[in-house]
Amino acid sequence: MSELRENQIESSDDELPEEVAFHASKSAALKSVKDALEAAKREKNLLKEKRKKRQQLFQEQKKRKLLPQELLEEFDKEPKKQTGPSDNKGINKKVSTKPSDNNKDKTKTGTTPKKISKSLPDSYRVTRIKDESTAKSLQEKAMDFIQSRLYGPGTKRTTNAELLSLKKKRGASQGAAVEFANKKLGASQKARIARSNKRFIRQQKLIPL
């Protein structure tokens, strides 16, 4: 009997370390699972806080873009001047069902009331942007055409002095072109040059007498 008890005690002593290792591994596994759940919970809370802050910023930016409340209240307090089509119909019906004495007199005489034309003041003018742009384009085209015809590369333009010299050279009485007076010359020489120029112009019939 004593031997059996000793054998049982030895076998129980041998099994103790395995049970302790199992409990330690189990507690370690539970702890790791618990830590993982807590980490996931913390991440979830952080995401919630970030979303909340983002929503608050969005709301603040939206409030900044909106008009102030005082200005909106002033717009609400202003009376509405325009009337809808239904109101106009009601007014027309009332006027037509109950004509006044003045209207009766006007219908008898055959005269109709003149319509009041709502025209703009004299200093204002209404124009469409399209019409203004087309008018400008036409004006620019006309100016370009005149410029090309008068001063384009195909035109043969020359000065008055060159024209007079050519006529003098190609004329019947060939000679020097029109003389131009120099400021340094005397009065007698200037007068002689002016007389010769007048004589040349009269002979060539450049200016009608």
Short mmCIF file of C-alpha atoms in Angstrom, two decimals:
data_model
loop_
_atom_site.label_atom_id
_atom_site.label_comp_id
_atom_site.label_asym_id
_atom_site.label_seq_id
_atom_site.Cartn_x
_atom_site.Cartn_y
_atom_site.Cartn_z
CA MET A 1 0.00 0.00 0.00
CA SER A 2 2.76 2.38 0.89
CA GLU A 3 4.37 1.74 -2.48
CA LEU A 4 1.16 2.53 -4.34
CA ARG A 5 0.79 5.84 -2.52
CA GLU A 6 4.35 6.78 -3.30
CA ASN A 7 3.77 5.99 -6.99
CA GLN A 8 0.60 8.14 -7.07
CA ILE A 9 2.39 11.06 -5.40
CA GLU A 10 5.23 10.85 -7.92
CA SER A 11 2.82 10.72 -10.86
CA SER A 12 0.90 13.78 -9.55
CA ASP A 13 4.16 15.64 -9.10
CA ASP A 14 5.08 14.87 -12.70
CA GLU A 15 1.71 16.21 -14.01
CA LEU A 16 1.84 19.53 -12.10
CA PRO A 17 4.20 21.44 -14.47
CA GLU A 18 2.04 20.66 -17.51
CA GLU A 19 -1.07 22.06 -15.82
CA VAL A 20 0.80 25.20 -14.76
CA ALA A 21 2.10 25.74 -18.30
CA PHE A 22 -1.42 25.32 -19.72
CA HIS A 23 -2.88 27.87 -17.31
CA ALA A 24 -0.06 30.32 -18.07
CA SER A 25 -0.55 29.98 -21.82
CA LYS A 26 -4.30 30.34 -21.44
CA SER A 27 -3.97 33.50 -19.38
CA ALA A 28 -1.43 34.88 -21.86
CA ALA A 29 -3.79 34.17 -24.77
CA LEU A 30 -6.70 35.82 -22.99
CA LYS A 31 -4.56 38.82 -22.18
CA SER A 32 -3.45 39.18 -25.79
CA VAL A 33 -7.06 38.95 -26.97
CA LYS A 34 -8.08 41.53 -24.38
CA ASP A 35 -5.25 43.84 -25.45
CA ALA A 36 -6.25 43.47 -29.10
CA LEU A 37 -9.88 44.33 -28.29
CA GLU A 38 -8.81 47.37 -26.28
CA ALA A 39 -6.52 48.53 -29.12
CA ALA A 40 -9.37 48.16 -31.63
CA LYS A 41 -11.67 50.08 -29.29
CA ARG A 42 -9.11 52.89 -28.95
CA GLU A 43 -8.70 53.12 -32.73
CA LYS A 44 -12.46 53.27 -33.13
CA ASN A 45 -12.70 56.08 -30.60
CA LEU A 46 -9.91 57.99 -32.35
CA LEU A 47 -11.71 57.68 -35.68
CA LYS A 48 -14.92 58.95 -34.07
CA GLU A 49 -13.09 61.97 -32.65
CA LYS A 50 -11.48 62.74 -36.02
CA ARG A 51 -14.85 62.56 -37.78
CA LYS A 52 -16.42 64.78 -35.12
CA LYS A 53 -13.67 67.40 -35.49
CA ARG A 54 -13.98 67.29 -39.29
CA GLN A 55 -17.74 67.78 -39.07
CA GLN A 56 -17.28 70.73 -36.71
CA LEU A 57 -14.80 72.37 -39.10
CA PHE A 58 -17.18 71.84 -42.01
CA GLN A 59 -20.04 73.44 -40.07
CA GLU A 60 -17.87 76.43 -39.12
CA GLN A 61 -16.81 76.97 -42.74
CA LYS A 62 -20.43 76.72 -43.85
CA LYS A 63 -21.46 79.34 -41.29
CA ARG A 64 -18.73 81.68 -42.52
CA LYS A 65 -19.97 81.44 -46.10
CA LEU A 66 -23.58 82.21 -45.16
CA LEU A 67 -24.90 85.76 -44.90
CA PRO A 68 -25.24 87.18 -41.40
CA GLN A 69 -28.57 86.67 -39.67
CA GLU A 70 -29.16 90.43 -39.25
CA LEU A 71 -28.97 90.98 -42.99
CA LEU A 72 -31.38 88.14 -43.66
CA GLU A 73 -33.83 89.58 -41.13
CA GLU A 74 -33.66 92.96 -42.88
CA PHE A 75 -34.52 91.32 -46.20
CA ASP A 76 -37.49 89.60 -44.58
CA LYS A 77 -38.74 92.87 -43.09
CA GLU A 78 -38.70 94.72 -46.45
CA PRO A 79 -42.15 94.86 -48.13
CA LYS A 80 -42.63 92.91 -51.31
CA LYS A 81 -43.30 95.33 -54.18
CA GLN A 82 -43.92 92.81 -56.95
CA THR A 83 -47.27 91.10 -57.17
CA GLY A 84 -47.88 87.71 -58.67
CA PRO A 85 -50.04 86.92 -61.70
CA SER A 86 -52.91 85.74 -59.49
CA ASP A 87 -53.07 89.13 -57.73
CA ASN A 88 -53.13 90.95 -61.06
CA LYS A 89 -55.99 88.76 -62.25
CA GLY A 90 -57.96 89.56 -59.12
CA ILE A 91 -57.41 93.28 -59.59
CA ASN A 92 -58.46 93.12 -63.22
CA LYS A 93 -61.63 91.26 -62.27
CA LYS A 94 -62.51 93.85 -59.66
CA VAL A 95 -61.93 96.71 -62.04
CA SER A 96 -63.92 95.09 -64.83
CA THR A 97 -66.92 94.18 -62.64
CA LYS A 98 -67.20 97.63 -61.05
CA PRO A 99 -66.49 100.32 -63.63
CA SER A 100 -66.30 103.89 -62.39
CA ASP A 101 -68.17 106.88 -63.71
CA ASN A 102 -65.07 108.17 -65.51
CA ASN A 103 -64.79 104.92 -67.42
CA LYS A 104 -68.45 105.15 -68.43
CA ASP A 105 -67.91 108.66 -69.74
CA LYS A 106 -64.84 107.55 -71.67
CA THR A 107 -66.67 104.62 -73.22
CA LYS A 108 -69.47 106.91 -74.28
CA THR A 109 -67.15 109.43 -75.91
CA GLY A 110 -65.10 106.62 -77.55
CA THR A 111 -61.76 107.63 -76.05
CA THR A 112 -59.51 105.09 -74.35
CA PRO A 113 -57.06 105.91 -71.56
CA LYS A 114 -53.48 106.33 -72.71
CA LYS A 115 -50.99 103.77 -71.54
CA ILE A 116 -48.17 105.13 -69.44
CA SER A 117 -44.91 104.06 -71.08
CA LYS A 118 -42.11 103.23 -68.72
CA SER A 119 -39.14 104.58 -70.63
CA LEU A 120 -35.59 105.02 -69.48
CA PRO A 121 -34.09 108.47 -68.88
CA ASP A 122 -32.34 110.25 -71.74
CA SER A 123 -28.91 109.62 -70.24
CA TYR A 124 -29.42 105.81 -70.35
CA ARG A 125 -29.38 103.52 -73.34
CA VAL A 126 -30.00 99.80 -73.65
CA THR A 127 -27.80 97.86 -76.06
CA ARG A 128 -27.05 94.21 -76.45
CA ILE A 129 -23.45 93.07 -76.12
CA LYS A 130 -23.80 91.05 -79.31
CA ASP A 131 -24.86 94.10 -81.37
CA GLU A 132 -22.07 96.22 -79.94
CA SER A 133 -19.44 93.60 -80.72
CA THR A 134 -20.69 93.19 -84.31
CA ALA A 135 -20.67 96.97 -84.83
CA LYS A 136 -17.11 97.17 -83.54
CA SER A 137 -15.99 94.33 -85.77
CA LEU A 138 -17.54 95.97 -88.85
CA GLN A 139 -15.89 99.30 -88.00
CA GLU A 140 -12.53 97.63 -87.53
CA LYS A 141 -12.87 95.81 -90.86
CA ALA A 142 -13.69 99.08 -92.63
CA MET A 143 -10.68 100.83 -91.07
CA ASP A 144 -8.40 97.94 -92.05
CA PHE A 145 -9.71 98.08 -95.63
CA ILE A 146 -9.07 101.84 -95.90
CA GLN A 147 -5.64 101.46 -94.36
CA SER A 148 -4.69 98.69 -96.78
CA ARG A 149 -6.00 100.62 -99.81
CA LEU A 150 -4.28 103.89 -98.93
CA TYR A 151 -1.08 102.73 -97.26
CA GLY A 152 -0.77 99.08 -98.24
CA PRO A 153 2.23 97.54 -99.98
CA GLY A 154 0.50 97.61 -103.38
CA THR A 155 -0.10 101.39 -103.38
CA LYS A 156 2.44 103.73 -105.03
CA ARG A 157 2.50 106.78 -102.76
CA THR A 158 5.08 109.52 -103.09
CA THR A 159 5.82 112.99 -101.79
CA ASN A 160 4.93 116.30 -103.44
CA ALA A 161 8.57 117.12 -104.17
CA GLU A 162 9.15 113.80 -105.95
CA LEU A 163 5.98 114.28 -108.01
CA LEU A 164 7.02 117.77 -109.11
CA SER A 165 10.51 116.61 -109.99
CA LEU A 166 9.16 113.72 -112.10
CA LYS A 167 6.80 116.05 -113.99
CA LYS A 168 9.62 118.51 -114.55
CA LYS A 169 11.91 115.80 -115.91
CA ARG A 170 9.27 114.17 -118.15
CA GLY A 171 7.61 117.37 -119.30
CA ALA A 172 8.13 119.25 -122.58
CA SER A 173 10.54 121.76 -121.02
CA GLN A 174 12.82 119.57 -119.00
CA GLY A 175 14.80 121.15 -116.17
CA ALA A 176 15.44 121.08 -112.49
CA ALA A 177 12.65 120.39 -110.08
CA VAL A 178 11.04 122.98 -107.86
CA GLU A 179 13.63 124.81 -105.84
CA PHE A 180 13.18 125.02 -102.10
CA ALA A 181 14.34 128.20 -100.35
CA ASN A 182 17.06 127.87 -97.77
CA LYS A 183 16.78 129.90 -94.59
CA LYS A 184 20.39 131.04 -94.94
CA LEU A 185 19.71 132.71 -98.32
CA GLY A 186 18.98 136.40 -98.64
CA ALA A 187 15.60 138.03 -99.23
CA SER A 188 16.23 138.65 -102.94
CA GLN A 189 17.19 135.02 -103.58
CA LYS A 190 14.16 133.77 -101.66
CA ALA A 191 11.85 136.00 -103.69
CA ARG A 192 13.42 134.78 -106.95
CA ILE A 193 12.96 131.14 -105.95
CA ALA A 194 9.33 131.77 -104.96
CA ARG A 195 8.63 133.44 -108.35
CA SER A 196 10.20 130.55 -110.26
CA ASN A 197 8.17 128.04 -108.29
CA LYS A 198 4.92 129.90 -108.98
CA ARG A 199 5.80 130.09 -112.68
CA PHE A 200 6.50 126.35 -112.76
CA ILE A 201 3.23 125.49 -111.04
CA ARG A 202 1.27 127.80 -113.38
CA GLN A 203 2.87 126.29 -116.49
CA GLN A 204 2.25 122.74 -115.35
CA LYS A 205 -1.33 123.62 -114.36
CA LEU A 206 -0.97 121.89 -111.01
CA ILE A 207 -3.23 124.42 -109.27
CA PRO A 208 -6.23 125.87 -111.13
CA LEU A 209 -6.15 129.67 -111.56
#
